[in-house]
Structures are given as C-alpha cells and as structure tokens.
Tab-separated table of C-alpha atoms in Angstrom:
chain	number	residue	atom	x	y	z
A	16	MET	CA	61.421	-46.082	23.962
A	17	GLN	CA	62.834	-44.172	26.946
A	18	GLU	CA	63.488	-46.482	29.890
A	19	GLU	CA	61.360	-45.788	32.946
A	20	ARG	CA	62.120	-46.704	36.527
A	21	PRO	CA	60.078	-46.343	39.699
A	22	PRO	CA	58.805	-42.750	39.892
A	23	GLY	CA	60.477	-42.273	43.250
A	24	THR	CA	63.968	-42.431	41.753
A	25	PRO	CA	65.206	-38.815	42.000
A	26	VAL	CA	67.535	-38.993	39.010
A	27	LEU	CA	64.910	-40.533	36.759
A	28	ARG	CA	62.233	-38.092	37.891
A	29	ARG	CA	64.562	-35.258	36.901
A	30	MET	CA	65.207	-36.904	33.526
A	31	ASN	CA	61.481	-37.290	32.948
A	32	ARG	CA	60.847	-33.660	33.895
A	33	ALA	CA	63.545	-32.566	31.447
A	34	ALA	CA	62.017	-34.667	28.681
A	35	VAL	CA	58.548	-33.240	29.295
A	36	LEU	CA	59.803	-29.655	29.579
A	37	ASP	CA	61.730	-30.001	26.331
A	38	ALA	CA	58.654	-31.384	24.606
A	39	VAL	CA	56.568	-28.417	25.778
A	40	ARG	CA	59.321	-26.128	24.542
A	41	ARG	CA	59.295	-27.695	21.084
A	42	GLN	CA	55.544	-27.201	20.829
A	43	ALA	CA	55.619	-23.595	22.053
A	44	PRO	CA	53.719	-21.376	21.944
A	45	GLU	CA	50.862	-23.866	21.488
A	46	PRO	CA	49.626	-25.475	24.725
A	47	VAL	CA	49.716	-29.288	24.871
A	48	ARG	CA	47.796	-32.028	26.659
A	49	VAL	CA	49.235	-34.814	28.776
A	50	ALA	CA	48.315	-37.345	26.101
A	51	GLU	CA	50.281	-35.384	23.496
A	52	LEU	CA	53.270	-35.133	25.806
A	53	ALA	CA	53.166	-38.884	26.418
A	54	ARG	CA	53.301	-39.448	22.661
A	55	LEU	CA	56.126	-36.924	22.137
A	56	THR	CA	58.288	-38.216	24.996
A	57	GLU	CA	57.360	-41.920	24.764
A	58	LEU	CA	56.701	-41.876	28.501
A	59	THR	CA	53.573	-43.284	30.144
A	60	ARG	CA	50.716	-40.934	30.963
A	61	PRO	CA	51.169	-41.315	34.757
A	62	THR	CA	54.851	-40.465	34.425
A	63	VAL	CA	54.063	-37.407	32.290
A	64	ALA	CA	51.338	-36.314	34.698
A	65	GLN	CA	53.804	-36.487	37.604
A	66	ALA	CA	56.421	-34.503	35.629
A	67	VAL	CA	53.833	-31.859	34.703
A	68	GLU	CA	52.801	-31.548	38.348
A	69	ASP	CA	56.442	-31.060	39.366
A	70	LEU	CA	57.038	-28.482	36.616
A	71	LEU	CA	53.905	-26.548	37.563
A	72	ALA	CA	55.055	-26.420	41.172
A	73	ALA	CA	58.510	-25.232	40.110
A	74	GLY	CA	57.004	-22.481	37.937
A	75	TRP	CA	58.211	-23.763	34.555
A	76	LEU	CA	54.717	-24.450	33.208
A	77	ARG	CA	51.321	-22.807	33.370
A	78	GLN	CA	47.946	-24.459	33.145
A	79	HIS	CA	45.195	-23.475	30.693
A	80	ALA	CA	41.486	-23.896	31.141
A	81	PRO	CA	40.199	-27.000	29.334
A	82	GLN	CA	38.703	-26.498	25.879
A	83	PRO	CA	35.148	-27.739	25.369
A	84	ALA	CA	35.125	-31.237	23.885
A	85	ALA	CA	32.432	-32.833	21.747
A	86	VAL	CA	32.892	-36.179	23.481
A	87	GLY	CA	34.247	-36.980	26.916
A	88	ARG	CA	35.808	-34.759	29.559
A	89	PRO	CA	37.758	-31.713	28.286
A	90	ALA	CA	41.527	-32.158	28.579
A	91	THR	CA	43.633	-29.680	30.510
A	92	ARG	CA	46.448	-28.096	28.503
A	93	PHE	CA	49.857	-26.802	29.532
A	94	SER	CA	52.398	-24.370	28.094
A	95	LEU	CA	55.645	-22.699	29.052
A	96	ASN	CA	55.547	-20.073	31.747
A	97	GLY	CA	57.585	-17.612	29.734
A	98	ARG	CA	58.397	-15.406	32.685
A	99	ALA	CA	59.989	-18.259	34.583
A	100	ALA	CA	63.329	-17.362	33.024
A	101	PRO	CA	63.395	-14.121	30.998
A	102	VAL	CA	66.592	-13.137	29.205
A	103	LEU	CA	68.228	-9.913	28.085
A	104	GLY	CA	69.966	-9.392	24.749
A	105	LEU	CA	72.174	-6.386	24.021
A	106	ASP	CA	73.529	-5.120	20.706
A	107	VAL	CA	76.300	-2.695	21.629
A	108	GLY	CA	77.449	-0.590	18.688
A	109	PRO	CA	79.618	2.533	18.499
A	110	HIS	CA	76.596	4.707	17.627
A	111	THR	CA	73.550	2.812	18.943
A	112	VAL	CA	72.780	0.373	21.744
A	113	ALA	CA	69.770	-1.906	21.436
A	114	ALA	CA	68.315	-3.981	24.261
A	115	ALA	CA	65.579	-6.597	24.139
A	116	VAL	CA	63.932	-8.723	26.809
A	117	ALA	CA	62.455	-12.077	25.795
A	118	ASP	CA	60.590	-14.723	27.695
A	119	LEU	CA	61.370	-18.423	27.869
A	120	ALA	CA	59.491	-19.088	24.623
A	121	GLY	CA	61.442	-16.374	22.796
A	122	GLU	CA	58.610	-13.848	22.714
A	123	ARG	CA	59.874	-10.253	22.887
A	124	LEU	CA	58.585	-8.488	25.977
A	125	ALA	CA	60.372	-5.213	25.268
A	126	GLU	CA	62.862	-3.696	22.851
A	127	VAL	CA	64.547	-0.290	22.986
A	128	ARG	CA	67.282	1.519	21.086
A	129	ARG	CA	69.344	4.372	22.425
A	130	PRO	CA	71.846	6.557	20.572
A	131	VAL	CA	75.377	6.852	21.919
A	132	GLY	CA	76.363	10.443	22.636
A	133	HIS	CA	80.035	10.028	21.827
A	134	GLY	CA	81.948	7.061	20.470
A	135	ASP	CA	84.058	6.388	23.557
A	136	ALA	CA	83.847	3.630	26.155
A	137	ARG	CA	82.383	5.784	28.934
A	138	HIS	CA	79.436	7.028	26.887
A	139	LEU	CA	78.877	3.560	25.451
A	140	LEU	CA	78.650	2.014	28.920
A	141	GLN	CA	76.165	4.684	29.938
A	142	ALA	CA	74.013	3.869	26.910
A	143	VAL	CA	74.194	0.149	27.755
A	144	ASP	CA	72.995	0.796	31.307
A	145	GLU	CA	70.170	3.081	30.159
A	146	ALA	CA	68.963	0.765	27.400
A	147	ALA	CA	68.970	-2.285	29.677
A	148	GLN	CA	67.115	-0.440	32.424
A	149	GLU	CA	64.489	0.914	30.025
A	150	ALA	CA	63.915	-2.515	28.467
A	151	LEU	CA	63.449	-4.148	31.869
A	152	ALA	CA	61.090	-1.403	33.024
A	153	THR	CA	59.019	-1.750	29.846
A	154	ALA	CA	58.831	-5.522	30.363
A	155	GLY	CA	57.879	-5.032	34.016
A	156	LEU	CA	60.868	-6.992	35.293
A	157	ALA	CA	63.392	-6.449	38.044
A	158	THR	CA	67.108	-6.986	37.504
A	159	ASP	CA	67.183	-10.135	39.635
A	160	GLN	CA	64.506	-11.782	37.468
A	161	VAL	CA	66.794	-11.953	34.434
A	162	LYS	CA	68.288	-15.439	34.077
A	163	ALA	CA	70.800	-14.876	31.263
A	164	VAL	CA	72.364	-11.966	29.413
A	165	THR	CA	74.150	-11.964	26.070
A	166	ALA	CA	75.852	-8.828	24.834
A	167	ALA	CA	76.998	-8.359	21.249
A	168	THR	CA	79.964	-6.073	20.821
A	169	PRO	CA	82.145	-4.839	17.986
A	170	GLY	CA	85.716	-6.083	17.967
A	171	ILE	CA	87.513	-9.339	18.598
A	172	VAL	CA	86.244	-11.197	21.666
A	173	GLU	CA	88.184	-13.846	23.528
A	174	ALA	CA	86.186	-17.068	23.556
A	175	GLY	CA	85.367	-18.305	27.035
A	176	THR	CA	86.148	-15.112	28.936
A	177	GLY	CA	84.155	-12.595	26.886
A	178	ARG	CA	87.044	-10.158	27.095
A	179	VAL	CA	87.169	-7.667	24.222
A	180	LEU	CA	90.703	-7.858	22.859
A	181	PHE	CA	90.494	-5.348	20.020
A	182	ALA	CA	87.758	-2.851	19.182
A	183	PRO	CA	89.133	0.006	17.086
A	184	SER	CA	85.708	1.557	16.530
A	185	VAL	CA	85.308	2.375	20.247
A	186	PRO	CA	88.310	4.018	21.928
A	187	GLY	CA	89.021	2.417	25.305
A	188	TRP	CA	86.487	-0.383	24.853
A	189	SER	CA	89.056	-3.173	25.173
A	190	GLU	CA	89.971	-1.824	28.624
A	191	ILE	CA	86.417	-2.358	29.917
A	192	ASP	CA	85.391	-5.643	31.548
A	193	LEU	CA	81.906	-5.641	30.072
A	194	ALA	CA	81.165	-9.227	31.081
A	195	GLY	CA	82.215	-8.543	34.675
A	196	ARG	CA	80.100	-5.389	34.896
A	197	LEU	CA	77.043	-7.220	33.584
A	198	ARG	CA	77.576	-10.150	35.985
A	199	ASP	CA	77.858	-7.788	38.927
A	200	ARG	CA	74.596	-6.150	37.953
A	201	PHE	CA	72.472	-9.133	36.957
A	202	ARG	CA	73.976	-11.992	39.006
A	203	CYS	CA	73.288	-14.521	36.269
A	204	ALA	CA	74.978	-16.197	33.300
A	205	VAL	CA	76.536	-13.527	31.065
A	206	THR	CA	78.047	-14.002	27.617
A	207	VAL	CA	79.837	-11.361	25.576
A	208	GLU	CA	80.211	-12.226	21.895
A	209	ASN	CA	81.313	-10.607	18.652
A	210	ASP	CA	78.345	-8.958	16.940
A	211	ALA	CA	78.925	-10.518	13.515
A	212	ASP	CA	79.213	-13.976	15.079
A	213	LEU	CA	75.848	-13.538	16.777
A	214	ALA	CA	74.366	-12.358	13.490
A	215	ALA	CA	75.722	-15.534	11.906
A	216	LEU	CA	74.065	-17.709	14.535
A	217	ALA	CA	70.745	-15.917	13.994
A	218	ALA	CA	71.034	-16.438	10.250
A	219	ALA	CA	71.939	-20.106	10.728
A	220	ARG	CA	68.753	-20.728	12.721
A	221	ARG	CA	66.794	-19.582	9.667
A	222	HIS	CA	68.906	-21.542	7.195
A	223	THR	CA	69.095	-24.994	8.724
A	224	ASP	CA	69.649	-26.484	5.283
A	225	ALA	CA	72.950	-24.613	4.845
A	226	GLY	CA	75.815	-26.801	6.036
A	227	THR	CA	78.285	-23.932	5.696
A	228	LEU	CA	77.019	-20.374	6.010
A	229	LEU	CA	78.853	-17.072	5.574
A	230	ALA	CA	76.797	-14.398	7.313
A	231	VAL	CA	77.856	-10.829	6.548
A	232	GLN	CA	76.900	-7.936	8.794
A	233	TRP	CA	77.037	-4.857	6.567
A	234	GLY	CA	76.333	-1.342	7.685
A	235	GLU	CA	78.807	1.444	8.297
A	236	ARG	CA	81.176	-1.376	9.220
A	237	LEU	CA	81.571	-4.856	7.776
A	238	GLY	CA	82.069	-8.129	9.588
A	239	ALA	CA	81.151	-11.734	9.037
A	240	GLY	CA	80.573	-14.959	10.886
A	241	VAL	CA	81.105	-18.490	9.631
A	242	VAL	CA	78.790	-21.295	10.741
A	243	ILE	CA	79.647	-24.864	9.758
A	244	ASP	CA	77.112	-27.596	10.469
A	245	GLY	CA	75.385	-25.386	13.012
A	246	ARG	CA	78.554	-24.505	14.923
A	247	LEU	CA	80.299	-21.160	14.919
A	248	HIS	CA	83.767	-21.310	13.383
A	249	ARG	CA	86.148	-18.992	15.232
A	250	GLY	CA	89.485	-20.114	13.824
A	251	ALA	CA	92.299	-18.636	15.893
A	252	GLY	CA	89.850	-15.987	17.111
A	253	GLN	CA	89.610	-13.530	14.233
A	254	ALA	CA	87.543	-15.492	11.708
A	255	GLY	CA	85.173	-13.268	9.743
A	256	GLU	CA	86.933	-9.901	10.022
A	257	ILE	CA	86.271	-9.119	6.364
A	258	GLY	CA	86.216	-5.377	6.990
A	259	PHE	CA	90.011	-5.503	7.033
A	260	ILE	CA	90.285	-7.064	3.579
A	261	ARG	CA	92.044	-4.696	1.200
A	262	PRO	CA	90.092	-4.267	-2.046
A	263	PHE	CA	91.936	-4.935	-5.291
A	264	GLY	CA	93.911	-1.918	-6.387
A	265	GLN	CA	93.889	-0.189	-2.999
A	266	THR	CA	97.444	0.454	-1.840
A	267	ASP	CA	97.041	2.423	1.389
A	268	GLY	CA	97.321	0.976	4.891
A	269	GLY	CA	95.039	-1.272	6.839
A	270	GLY	CA	92.889	1.284	8.625
A	271	ASP	CA	92.231	4.914	9.379
A	272	GLY	CA	91.916	7.086	12.455
A	273	ASP	CA	88.593	5.628	13.585
A	274	GLY	CA	89.754	2.045	13.205
A	275	ARG	CA	87.836	1.191	10.060
A	276	GLY	CA	89.412	-1.383	7.789
A	277	PRO	CA	90.041	-0.922	4.047
A	278	LEU	CA	86.865	-2.696	2.907
A	279	GLU	CA	84.758	-0.701	5.362
A	280	ARG	CA	86.212	2.512	4.022
A	281	ALA	CA	85.550	1.370	0.476
A	282	ILE	CA	81.930	0.142	0.697
A	283	GLY	CA	80.611	0.775	4.201
A	284	ALA	CA	77.340	2.736	4.374
A	285	GLU	CA	79.161	6.042	4.762
A	286	ALA	CA	81.484	5.208	1.872
A	287	ILE	CA	78.527	4.424	-0.396
A	288	VAL	CA	77.150	7.906	0.205
A	289	GLY	CA	80.538	9.438	-0.613
A	290	LEU	CA	80.832	7.368	-3.771
A	291	ALA	CA	77.370	8.477	-4.903
A	292	ARG	CA	78.184	12.144	-4.365
A	293	ARG	CA	81.406	11.828	-6.321
A	294	HIS	CA	79.518	10.257	-9.196
A	295	ALA	CA	77.047	13.130	-9.102
A	296	ALA	CA	79.747	15.819	-9.059
A	297	GLY	CA	79.885	16.030	-12.853
A	298	ASN	CA	76.104	15.850	-13.195
A	299	PRO	CA	74.533	18.838	-11.432
A	300	GLY	CA	71.001	17.623	-12.126
A	301	SER	CA	71.512	14.279	-10.393
A	302	GLY	CA	69.631	13.653	-7.185
A	303	LEU	CA	72.648	11.767	-5.857
A	304	ALA	CA	74.386	15.050	-5.044
A	305	GLU	CA	72.206	15.483	-1.960
A	306	VAL	CA	71.940	11.898	-0.657
A	307	THR	CA	72.607	11.472	3.037
A	308	ASP	CA	72.305	7.721	3.447
A	309	ALA	CA	72.993	4.566	1.478
A	310	ALA	CA	69.304	3.641	1.343
A	311	ALA	CA	68.618	6.622	-0.924
A	312	VAL	CA	71.252	5.396	-3.376
A	313	PHE	CA	69.664	1.946	-3.617
A	314	THR	CA	66.190	3.460	-3.941
A	315	ALA	CA	67.361	5.660	-6.815
A	316	ALA	CA	69.000	2.703	-8.560
A	317	ALA	CA	65.827	0.633	-8.240
A	318	ALA	CA	63.874	3.540	-9.758
A	319	GLY	CA	66.125	3.554	-12.837
A	320	ASP	CA	68.668	6.266	-12.021
A	321	VAL	CA	71.655	5.422	-14.239
A	322	LEU	CA	74.285	7.005	-12.002
A	323	ALA	CA	72.891	5.273	-8.920
A	324	ALA	CA	72.940	1.955	-10.780
A	325	GLU	CA	76.624	2.525	-11.582
A	326	VAL	CA	77.352	3.160	-7.898
A	327	VAL	CA	75.512	0.007	-6.858
A	328	ASP	CA	77.351	-2.027	-9.467
A	329	ARG	CA	80.694	-0.695	-8.224
A	330	VAL	CA	79.812	-1.511	-4.609
A	331	ALA	CA	78.718	-5.008	-5.604
A	332	ALA	CA	81.912	-5.563	-7.590
A	333	VAL	CA	84.155	-4.548	-4.681
A	334	PHE	CA	82.191	-6.738	-2.266
A	335	ALA	CA	82.303	-9.740	-4.594
A	336	GLU	CA	86.040	-9.358	-5.175
A	337	ALA	CA	86.626	-9.173	-1.419
A	338	VAL	CA	84.597	-12.258	-0.451
A	339	ALA	CA	85.382	-14.426	-3.493
A	340	PRO	CA	88.572	-15.863	-1.909
A	341	ALA	CA	86.559	-16.827	1.193
A	342	VAL	CA	83.971	-18.463	-1.050
A	343	LEU	CA	86.679	-20.429	-2.868
A	344	VAL	CA	88.213	-21.594	0.430
A	345	LEU	CA	85.032	-22.342	2.391
A	346	SER	CA	82.619	-23.212	-0.441
A	347	PRO	CA	79.642	-21.980	1.620
A	348	HIS	CA	76.168	-23.119	0.711
A	349	ALA	CA	74.850	-19.596	1.272
A	350	ILE	CA	75.884	-16.007	1.958
A	351	VAL	CA	73.372	-14.082	4.051
A	352	ILE	CA	73.747	-10.304	4.266
A	353	GLY	CA	72.380	-8.575	7.343
A	354	GLY	CA	72.709	-5.085	8.778
A	355	GLY	CA	71.344	-1.875	7.290
A	356	ILE	CA	72.518	-2.753	3.777
A	357	ALA	CA	70.173	-5.768	3.854
A	358	ARG	CA	67.384	-3.293	3.077
A	359	ALA	CA	68.947	-2.495	-0.312
A	360	GLY	CA	66.750	-5.064	-2.019
A	361	THR	CA	67.197	-6.940	-5.269
A	362	VAL	CA	69.077	-4.125	-6.990
A	363	LEU	CA	72.164	-4.884	-4.886
A	364	LEU	CA	71.543	-8.599	-4.565
A	365	GLY	CA	71.408	-9.139	-8.311
A	366	ALA	CA	74.627	-7.199	-8.870
A	367	ILE	CA	76.494	-9.183	-6.197
A	368	VAL	CA	75.351	-12.507	-7.655
A	369	ARG	CA	76.420	-11.437	-11.140
A	370	HIS	CA	79.913	-10.446	-10.026
A	371	LEU	CA	80.402	-13.517	-7.832
A	372	GLU	CA	79.586	-15.819	-10.713
A	373	GLY	CA	82.622	-14.532	-12.587
A	374	LEU	CA	84.955	-14.914	-9.603
A	375	THR	CA	84.069	-18.318	-8.157
A	376	LEU	CA	83.775	-21.875	-9.414
A	377	THR	CA	80.287	-22.393	-8.032
A	378	ALA	CA	78.654	-19.289	-6.635
A	379	PRO	CA	76.649	-19.872	-3.446
A	380	ARG	CA	73.158	-18.527	-3.152
A	381	VAL	CA	73.152	-14.971	-1.805
A	382	GLU	CA	70.299	-13.671	0.312
A	383	LEU	CA	69.405	-10.542	2.227
A	384	SER	CA	68.448	-11.174	5.844
A	385	GLU	CA	64.836	-10.419	6.634
A	386	LEU	CA	66.021	-9.295	10.068
A	387	ALA	CA	68.267	-6.536	8.605
A	388	GLU	CA	69.521	-4.359	11.495
A	389	GLY	CA	67.868	-6.681	14.016
A	390	THR	CA	69.988	-9.711	13.130
A	391	VAL	CA	72.570	-9.152	15.879
A	392	LEU	CA	69.998	-8.569	18.617
A	393	THR	CA	68.126	-11.700	17.535
A	394	GLY	CA	71.354	-13.685	17.806
A	395	ALA	CA	71.993	-12.286	21.285
A	396	ILE	CA	68.517	-13.304	22.457
A	397	GLN	CA	68.963	-16.776	20.977
A	398	MET	CA	72.299	-17.326	22.715
A	399	ALA	CA	70.889	-16.176	26.057
A	400	LEU	CA	67.914	-18.518	25.671
A	401	ASP	CA	70.231	-21.395	24.761
A	402	GLU	CA	72.084	-20.821	28.029
A	403	VAL	CA	68.854	-20.788	30.018
A	404	TRP	CA	67.649	-23.982	28.387
A	405	ARG	CA	70.940	-25.770	28.952
A	406	HIS	CA	70.629	-25.011	32.644
A	407	ALA	CA	66.892	-25.727	32.793
A	408	LEU	CA	67.095	-29.136	31.160
A	409	ALA	CA	69.980	-30.123	33.401
A	410	THR	CA	68.432	-29.029	36.700
A	411	CYS	CA	64.636	-28.892	36.399
C-alpha cells in the first residue's frame, strides 16, 4: 500500500495527485468516482478527494453530474479534461503531409492531409505549416495551447536532437532544422522522429504480447522499425532501413536519382504497378495493362486474375527474401506491415507467409496493420502524448 504522510506535505501531495491523475488516465474515457480512485490508488478517500480538488483547480480534471442512484446519495464522477494539454502529430512525407490534433485522452479533435506541390524542402515546409494551421483551426485551438508536437519524417534522424541527417527522398531536407522551426512556432516540447520508427511504436502498442516486433512501413518507399520489449531499437542510428536492401540477383547500385533504395525500386507501390504492366504487355486483353496503382493489382489477384496473382507472388517473394536475414538475426515474434500496401489484404499476406516459411527456421506471424496509411500519424500522436504525460505526472 502506498505510504501516506500528512496531507500538508507538498512533495507527498504532488505524489498523490500524480497517482490519482494516472488512475483517471488509465480509466479514460470513462468517468470515475472517488471511491473507485481510492481502490485503484490504494489511497484513503480523504486523500483522493483532496487530490481531485487540486486537479480540478489546475484544470486536469472535469466534473460530471452525479448519476441517479437506487440507494443513497448519487456519487460525483470525474474524468480527464482532454483540452488541458492537446498535442499535435505530423506525418511529413515527400508527397503528402498529414496533421492531427488529439486531446489528453488521445481522442482525435482534427485530422487533415495536404498534398505537397513539389518534392523539395521549401514546398514541404509550406505544406507542414498549412496542415498544422488547418488542423488547429478545425480543433478550435490556438498555437500556444498545444503542449507537445511530434513530427514524423522520412530519412535518418539523429536521436536526441531530431536533426535529419539523410533524407534522399526530399532534396534539401537535411539542411532544414525542422525541430527548431516547430519549437519557435509552438513554444513547447517538440520531437522529430523517423516515420518508420513511429509506425513501429504504434504497432507495438497494439501488439503488447510481441517481445520483438519488426514493423514495416510499405508504400512507395519501404522502411522498418524494430521494437524489443516495448523499446525502440535504433542500433547505430540506421536500424530498419530495409529499403536499401539489394534484392537477390540485382546487380545495380544502391539507389537512383530520387534517392530510392534497391528494394524500394523493386517492390515499392510504383514498382508494383510497373511490374503489373510488364506482365500484361504480352497479354493485350489483361486489365493489368491500364492499372495506375498497386491496389488495383491486389484487387485483381483477389478476384482470380492469373497474371495479377503472379505479380503478387513475385512481390511477396522479393519481400520475403529481403527480410528473411533480419528474421533470422532478430527472431521477431511478429512482422506488422503498415502503409498503403497494408490494404492489399490476404492475397499478399498469404504469399509472404508462404515464402518466409521456406527461408527461415521459424517464421514469425505476419499481419497487416489495421491502421494502414495512418500508422505513422498514430505513432506521432502517441509519442507526443507520452511526452505530455511524463511532464504532467512529474509536475501536477
């Protein structure tokens, strides 16, 4: 049982407030009564009542009208005041910027996506500013109300500083101090993180039973994050850059003019479309000749199109061959695939599992993320909320 001292002790009153606030957080979004909080925190009812009073005054909690009770006086209930510390998450990609505002309980207040006019740093920054401003306006918040910002970015990010060291998909991006610009604007805690790493953290929150998780972000580009026992594994700083794996049999260099790596050029979303069209070249009647996105290829394969099934099998084989060495080294409990390709469905999933079984000793389970393209933005929101809660529980 948590030790209690006289309620006038400032340090202990802060500790009790933190315990009560954390208990309300764990029950969110359901409101809770003082009696329930006393049970959850193992504090006495008077101590909990004092902590609740303090937290109401500080704006962390809100009070609900009592519910009618069959016997006795109705009990007042309390819940998080979500707008006490809203956060902003950004998913900054070379073609699209997404921004979402969430409240303290993680509820989305607004979400917007804006296309990037041109794939250079200047246009990307403009899209970031516009998306953030639109999201805040939709949520009815001012800039100074945001308590934490996390931005996901392509490229290799220096841990601790948030400096982008290498981002071949966006010319000039590594020369921009994104973290500094965001701090100047929002005057709050700002974190800049690799997009695939944030996707991995989002996947890990949904797979708490996976001790080691390989989370793949697969769209036009490919990246991955490794989470071991709930902690992100960065290695020397470049862990998870699977897009630069060279597929078996490919003998050309490590990248092309737009910075894509060999695996991205082989089975990225754009490459899948090209592969489908090449397969259809000798079959004029095939619907694959006119496909414009990877989703159409997977849809055709699921509907029984033989050529589309061959394309999917080839994509799955290349992917399995590329990640099999990582599976043998890490022995992950699960591989979770997010990004646009996560919408491919079982037609791709089954093919990947089949190929992995022939390349590994014990194939991990392979799943498609239910978040799909939203995985990165979800991870950004989660990291921003974690920062807010660390500060709140230390200072409330």
